Amino acid sequence: MLRLLARRLMSNVPESTVYGGPKPQSPGRRVTLTHLRQKHRRGEPITVVTAYDYPSAAHVDSSGVDVLLVGDSASMVVHGHDTTLPISLDDMLAHCRAVARGASRPLLIGDLPFGSYESSTSEAVNSAVRMLKEGGMDAIKLEGGAPSRISAAKAIVEAGIAVMGHVGLTPQAISVLGGFRPQGKTVASAVKVVETALALQEAGCFSIVLECVPAPVAAAATAALQIPTIGIGAGPFCSGQVLVYHDLLGMFQHPHHAKVTPKFCKQYAHVGDVISKALSQYKEEVENRSFPSAVYTPYKISEADVDGFSNELQKMGLNEAASAAAAAGKNEETAGKPSDGNC
């Protein structure tokens, strides 16, 4: 008893925690479901960004965004497909692993792609398990509210994996929906959005994405639910918002990419213009031989070693190579000398 008391007194872990966690949230720690629930109770908006690789994940990580979603929209944004359908679970796992290496703070959610959870609840659970074990995710997201999707969500939650639902426009169901069409624009459709969201909540989902539905429908669903809603093209009344990294940064400027950037997306920058300008400048400087200059040629060899190298090349019968090495050495020496100030 005395040992237990001494250990407790010496420990910096609060008595109320189990196995050392969960601990109070701080800026440097991973966001948890507890943190999201606390924000939701306080009425604080939840921030979510969809990203697909290590560099973008590192940017999102440093921004302080709450949640990073590895979306199956990578099929369109990264792989260039017209829909989200072609991307496989293995493809998604590769994206998830890259994101997990780049982001240590936000809650990480991986999208279950089309074809990875529809056949049975056991398939759904197995795919979700892979997302956590192989992909490094904290939770998964699945689309739709058909009975089979509700069953899948429930089975995954019962397996101990957190699930985010997704209703409204569900891109994986475009063959049924007839394309990327907004939902909830009629009374029946609006009621279905709310009913589906409630069913997913009942199945154990911790949050629901509402995509491309009118603001009154999103407001009604948010009010009806006890879990947070994350809007995308659903107006300002959701518990939080999500946008795709590439979209909000304005990375796609070419007209061919108009089909990818949705009209509800605000572009907070025009990074695509900056990228295009930089690439054009690089091409021009390589062609006019102004790059690389001496500043970007950091690795040096002494004049004596250049002479020795040239001599060895001559012995090998490589006279042209010897001359090239000698000329480059003299050019490097001239470039490295400080200017005398004369024009």
Coordinates of C-alpha atoms in Angstrom, one line a residue:
M1 CA 0.0 0.0 0.0
L2 CA 2.9 2.4 0.9
R3 CA 4.6 1.6 -2.4
L4 CA 1.4 2.4 -4.3
L5 CA 0.9 5.7 -2.4
A6 CA 4.6 6.7 -3.0
R7 CA 4.3 5.9 -6.7
R8 CA 1.1 7.9 -7.0
L9 CA 2.7 10.9 -5.1
M10 CA 5.8 10.8 -7.4
S11 CA 3.8 10.5 -10.6
N12 CA 3.0 13.5 -12.8
V13 CA 0.0 11.6 -14.2
P14 CA -3.3 12.8 -12.9
E15 CA -5.2 10.3 -10.7
S16 CA -8.3 10.6 -12.9
T17 CA -6.5 9.3 -16.0
V18 CA -6.2 5.6 -17.0
Y19 CA -2.8 4.4 -18.3
G20 CA -1.6 8.0 -18.4
G21 CA -4.3 9.4 -20.8
P22 CA -6.1 11.2 -22.1
K23 CA -4.2 14.3 -20.9
P24 CA -5.5 17.9 -21.3
Q25 CA -5.1 19.3 -24.8
S26 CA -2.2 21.6 -25.5
P27 CA -0.9 23.2 -28.7
G28 CA 1.9 20.6 -29.1
R29 CA -0.2 17.5 -28.6
R30 CA -2.3 15.3 -31.0
V31 CA -5.9 16.4 -31.2
T32 CA -8.2 13.7 -29.9
L33 CA -11.9 13.0 -30.2
T34 CA -12.2 14.4 -26.6
H35 CA -10.8 17.7 -27.8
L36 CA -13.3 17.8 -30.7
R37 CA -16.2 17.1 -28.4
Q38 CA -15.0 19.8 -26.0
K39 CA -14.9 22.3 -28.8
H40 CA -18.3 21.2 -30.0
R41 CA -19.8 21.7 -26.5
R42 CA -18.3 25.1 -26.3
G43 CA -19.7 26.1 -29.7
E44 CA -16.2 26.6 -31.2
P45 CA -15.9 25.8 -34.9
I46 CA -13.8 22.8 -35.9
T47 CA -11.3 23.2 -38.7
V48 CA -10.6 20.4 -41.1
V49 CA -8.4 20.3 -44.2
T50 CA -8.1 17.4 -46.7
A51 CA -4.6 16.7 -47.8
Y52 CA -2.8 13.7 -49.4
D53 CA 1.0 13.8 -48.9
Y54 CA 3.9 14.6 -46.6
P55 CA 4.6 18.3 -47.6
S56 CA 0.9 19.3 -47.5
A57 CA 0.5 17.5 -44.2
A58 CA 3.5 19.3 -42.7
H59 CA 1.9 22.6 -43.7
V60 CA -1.5 21.7 -42.2
D61 CA 0.3 20.5 -39.0
S62 CA 2.0 23.8 -38.5
S63 CA -1.2 25.8 -39.1
G64 CA -2.9 24.4 -36.0
V65 CA -5.9 23.0 -38.0
D66 CA -7.8 20.5 -35.8
V67 CA -8.4 17.6 -38.3
L68 CA -6.5 16.3 -41.3
L69 CA -8.6 14.2 -43.6
V70 CA -6.9 12.0 -46.2
G71 CA -9.7 12.0 -48.7
D72 CA -10.4 9.6 -51.6
S73 CA -10.7 12.8 -53.6
A74 CA -6.9 12.1 -54.1
S75 CA -8.2 10.1 -57.0
M76 CA -9.2 13.3 -58.8
V77 CA -6.8 15.9 -57.3
V78 CA -3.6 13.9 -57.3
H79 CA -4.2 11.0 -59.7
G80 CA -6.1 13.0 -62.3
H81 CA -9.2 10.8 -62.6
D82 CA -12.6 12.2 -63.2
T83 CA -14.2 10.6 -60.2
T84 CA -13.2 9.2 -56.8
L85 CA -14.1 5.7 -57.8
P86 CA -10.8 4.4 -59.3
I87 CA -8.6 4.8 -56.2
S88 CA -7.8 1.6 -54.3
L89 CA -7.4 0.9 -50.6
D90 CA -3.7 0.3 -51.2
D91 CA -3.4 3.7 -52.9
M92 CA -5.2 5.3 -50.0
L93 CA -2.9 3.6 -47.5
A94 CA 0.2 5.0 -49.3
H95 CA -1.3 8.5 -49.0
C96 CA -2.2 8.0 -45.4
R97 CA 1.3 6.9 -44.4
A98 CA 2.8 9.9 -46.1
V99 CA 0.4 12.2 -44.3
A100 CA 1.0 10.5 -40.9
R101 CA 4.7 11.1 -41.3
G102 CA 4.1 14.8 -41.9
A103 CA 1.5 15.6 -39.3
S104 CA 1.9 15.0 -35.6
R105 CA -0.8 17.4 -34.2
P106 CA -4.2 17.1 -36.0
L107 CA -6.6 14.2 -35.7
L108 CA -6.0 12.0 -38.8
I109 CA -8.9 10.5 -40.6
G110 CA -8.6 8.2 -43.6
D111 CA -11.4 7.8 -46.2
L112 CA -12.4 4.3 -47.0
P113 CA -12.4 4.2 -50.8
F114 CA -15.1 2.8 -53.0
G115 CA -15.0 -1.0 -53.1
S116 CA -13.3 -1.4 -49.7
Y117 CA -16.3 -1.8 -47.4
E118 CA -19.5 -2.5 -49.3
S119 CA -19.5 -6.3 -49.6
S120 CA -19.8 -7.1 -45.9
T121 CA -19.3 -5.8 -42.4
S122 CA -16.2 -8.0 -42.1
E123 CA -14.7 -6.4 -45.2
A124 CA -15.5 -2.9 -43.8
V125 CA -13.9 -3.8 -40.4
N126 CA -10.8 -5.3 -42.1
S127 CA -10.4 -2.2 -44.3
A128 CA -10.8 0.1 -41.3
V129 CA -8.2 -1.9 -39.3
R130 CA -5.7 -1.5 -42.1
M131 CA -6.3 2.2 -42.2
L132 CA -5.2 2.4 -38.5
K133 CA -2.5 -0.3 -38.5
E134 CA -0.9 0.3 -41.9
G135 CA -2.0 3.9 -42.6
G136 CA -1.3 5.5 -39.2
M137 CA -4.8 7.0 -39.1
D138 CA -6.7 7.8 -35.9
A139 CA -10.2 7.3 -37.4
I140 CA -11.9 6.5 -40.7
K141 CA -14.6 8.1 -42.8
L142 CA -17.2 6.3 -44.9
E143 CA -19.9 7.6 -47.2
G144 CA -23.7 7.2 -47.4
G145 CA -26.6 6.1 -45.3
A146 CA -28.0 3.0 -46.9
P147 CA -28.7 0.2 -44.5
S148 CA -25.5 -1.6 -45.5
R149 CA -23.4 1.6 -44.8
I150 CA -25.1 2.0 -41.4
S151 CA -24.3 -1.6 -40.6
A152 CA -20.7 -1.1 -41.7
A153 CA -20.3 2.0 -39.6
K154 CA -21.8 0.2 -36.5
A155 CA -19.5 -2.8 -37.0
I156 CA -16.4 -0.6 -37.3
V157 CA -17.3 1.3 -34.2
E158 CA -17.9 -1.9 -32.3
A159 CA -14.5 -3.0 -33.4
G160 CA -13.0 -0.1 -31.5
I161 CA -12.4 2.3 -34.4
A162 CA -13.8 5.9 -34.6
V163 CA -16.0 6.6 -37.6
M164 CA -17.0 9.8 -39.3
G165 CA -20.1 9.6 -41.5
H166 CA -20.7 11.5 -44.8
V167 CA -24.1 12.5 -46.2
G168 CA -25.5 14.8 -48.8
L169 CA -23.5 14.6 -52.0
T170 CA -21.6 11.4 -51.7
P171 CA -19.1 11.2 -54.6
Q172 CA -18.8 7.4 -54.4
A173 CA -22.5 7.2 -55.3
I174 CA -22.4 9.3 -58.5
S175 CA -23.7 6.5 -60.6
V176 CA -26.9 6.5 -58.5
L177 CA -27.0 10.3 -58.0
G178 CA -26.5 11.0 -61.7
G179 CA -23.3 13.0 -61.2
F180 CA -21.9 15.5 -58.7
R181 CA -25.3 17.0 -57.8
P182 CA -26.2 18.9 -54.6
Q183 CA -28.7 17.1 -52.4
G184 CA -31.4 18.3 -50.0
K185 CA -33.0 20.6 -52.5
T186 CA -36.5 19.2 -52.2
V187 CA -38.5 18.4 -49.0
A188 CA -38.1 14.7 -49.4
S189 CA -34.4 15.0 -50.1
A190 CA -33.8 17.4 -47.2
V191 CA -35.6 15.1 -44.8
K192 CA -33.5 12.2 -46.0
V193 CA -30.3 14.1 -45.3
V194 CA -31.4 14.6 -41.7
E195 CA -32.7 11.1 -41.2
T196 CA -29.5 9.6 -42.6
A197 CA -27.3 11.8 -40.4
L198 CA -29.4 10.7 -37.3
A199 CA -29.0 7.0 -38.3
L200 CA -25.2 7.4 -38.6
Q201 CA -25.2 9.1 -35.2
E202 CA -27.1 6.1 -33.8
A203 CA -24.6 3.8 -35.4
G204 CA -21.9 5.4 -33.3
C205 CA -20.3 8.0 -35.6
F206 CA -18.5 10.8 -33.8
S207 CA -19.1 13.4 -36.6
I208 CA -20.9 13.8 -39.9
V209 CA -19.7 15.5 -43.1
L210 CA -22.5 17.4 -44.8
E211 CA -21.5 18.0 -48.5
C212 CA -23.3 20.2 -51.0
V213 CA -26.6 20.7 -49.2
P214 CA -28.6 24.0 -48.8
A215 CA -27.7 26.0 -45.6
P216 CA -31.2 25.5 -44.0
V217 CA -30.8 21.7 -44.4
A218 CA -27.3 21.7 -42.8
A219 CA -28.6 24.0 -40.0
A220 CA -31.4 21.5 -39.3
A221 CA -29.1 18.5 -39.3
T222 CA -26.6 20.3 -37.0
A223 CA -29.4 21.2 -34.6
A224 CA -30.9 17.6 -34.7
L225 CA -27.6 15.9 -34.0
Q226 CA -25.6 15.7 -30.7
I227 CA -22.3 15.2 -32.6
P228 CA -20.5 17.8 -34.7
T229 CA -21.2 18.4 -38.4
I230 CA -18.5 19.3 -40.8
G231 CA -19.7 21.3 -43.8
I232 CA -18.3 21.4 -47.3
G233 CA -20.5 23.5 -49.6
A234 CA -23.2 23.4 -46.9
G235 CA -23.2 27.0 -45.6
P236 CA -22.1 28.6 -42.3
F237 CA -24.3 26.8 -39.8
C238 CA -22.3 23.5 -39.4
S239 CA -20.1 22.8 -36.4
G240 CA -17.0 23.1 -38.6
Q241 CA -15.8 23.3 -42.1
V242 CA -13.5 21.3 -44.5
L243 CA -11.8 22.3 -47.7
V244 CA -9.2 20.5 -49.9
Y245 CA -5.6 21.8 -49.5
H246 CA -5.1 22.3 -53.2
D247 CA -8.4 24.1 -53.6
L248 CA -8.1 26.6 -50.8
L249 CA -4.6 27.5 -51.9
G250 CA -5.6 28.0 -55.5
M251 CA -3.1 25.5 -56.8
F252 CA -5.0 24.6 -60.0
Q253 CA -5.0 27.6 -62.3
H254 CA -5.1 25.8 -65.7
P255 CA -8.6 25.8 -67.4
H256 CA -8.4 22.0 -67.6
H257 CA -8.5 21.9 -63.8
A258 CA -11.8 23.8 -63.6
K259 CA -13.7 20.5 -63.3
V260 CA -11.7 19.7 -60.1
T261 CA -12.1 23.0 -58.1
P262 CA -15.6 23.3 -56.8
K263 CA -17.4 26.6 -57.0
F264 CA -18.1 26.7 -53.2
C265 CA -14.4 26.8 -52.5
K266 CA -12.9 30.1 -51.4
Q267 CA -9.3 30.4 -52.6
Y268 CA -7.2 31.9 -49.9
A269 CA -4.2 32.2 -52.2
H270 CA -3.2 31.8 -55.8
V271 CA -0.3 29.4 -55.3
G272 CA -0.8 28.0 -58.8
D273 CA 0.1 31.3 -60.4
V274 CA 3.3 31.5 -58.2
I275 CA 4.2 27.9 -59.1
S276 CA 3.7 28.5 -62.9
K277 CA 5.8 31.7 -62.7
A278 CA 8.6 30.0 -60.8
L279 CA 8.7 27.1 -63.3
S280 CA 8.8 29.4 -66.3
Q281 CA 11.6 31.4 -64.7
Y282 CA 13.6 28.2 -63.9
K283 CA 13.2 27.1 -67.5
E284 CA 14.4 30.4 -68.8
E285 CA 17.4 30.6 -66.5
V286 CA 18.5 27.1 -67.5
E287 CA 18.2 27.9 -71.2
N288 CA 20.2 31.1 -70.9
R289 CA 22.7 29.4 -68.6
S290 CA 22.3 31.9 -65.7
F291 CA 21.4 28.9 -63.5
P292 CA 23.3 27.5 -61.7
S293 CA 25.5 30.5 -60.9
A294 CA 28.5 30.3 -58.6
V295 CA 26.2 30.7 -55.6
Y296 CA 24.4 27.5 -56.4
T297 CA 27.6 25.6 -57.2
P298 CA 28.8 24.9 -53.7
Y299 CA 31.1 21.9 -54.0
K300 CA 34.7 22.9 -54.7
I301 CA 37.9 21.2 -55.8
S302 CA 41.3 22.9 -55.4
E303 CA 43.3 24.3 -58.3
A304 CA 46.0 21.8 -57.8
D305 CA 43.6 18.9 -57.8
V306 CA 42.0 20.2 -61.0
D307 CA 45.4 20.2 -62.6
G308 CA 46.1 16.6 -61.4
F309 CA 42.6 15.5 -62.5
S310 CA 43.2 17.0 -66.0
N311 CA 46.6 15.2 -66.2
E312 CA 45.0 11.9 -65.3
L313 CA 42.3 12.4 -68.0
Q314 CA 45.0 13.2 -70.6
K315 CA 46.8 9.9 -69.7
M316 CA 43.5 8.1 -70.3
G317 CA 43.3 9.7 -73.8
L318 CA 40.4 11.9 -72.8
N319 CA 41.8 15.2 -74.0
E320 CA 38.5 16.9 -74.5
A321 CA 37.4 16.0 -71.0
A322 CA 40.7 17.2 -69.6
S323 CA 40.3 20.6 -71.3
A324 CA 36.7 20.9 -70.1
A325 CA 37.8 20.2 -66.5
A326 CA 40.6 22.8 -66.7
A327 CA 38.3 25.4 -68.3
A328 CA 35.6 24.8 -65.6
G329 CA 38.3 25.1 -62.9
K330 CA 39.5 28.5 -64.2
N331 CA 35.9 29.7 -64.6
E332 CA 35.2 28.7 -61.0
E333 CA 38.3 30.5 -59.8
T334 CA 37.3 33.7 -61.6
A335 CA 33.8 33.5 -60.3
G336 CA 35.0 33.1 -56.8
K337 CA 37.3 36.2 -56.8
P338 CA 35.8 39.3 -55.1
S339 CA 35.1 42.3 -57.4
D340 CA 37.5 45.2 -57.4
G341 CA 34.6 47.6 -57.7
N342 CA 35.2 48.6 -61.3
C343 CA 32.5 48.3 -63.8

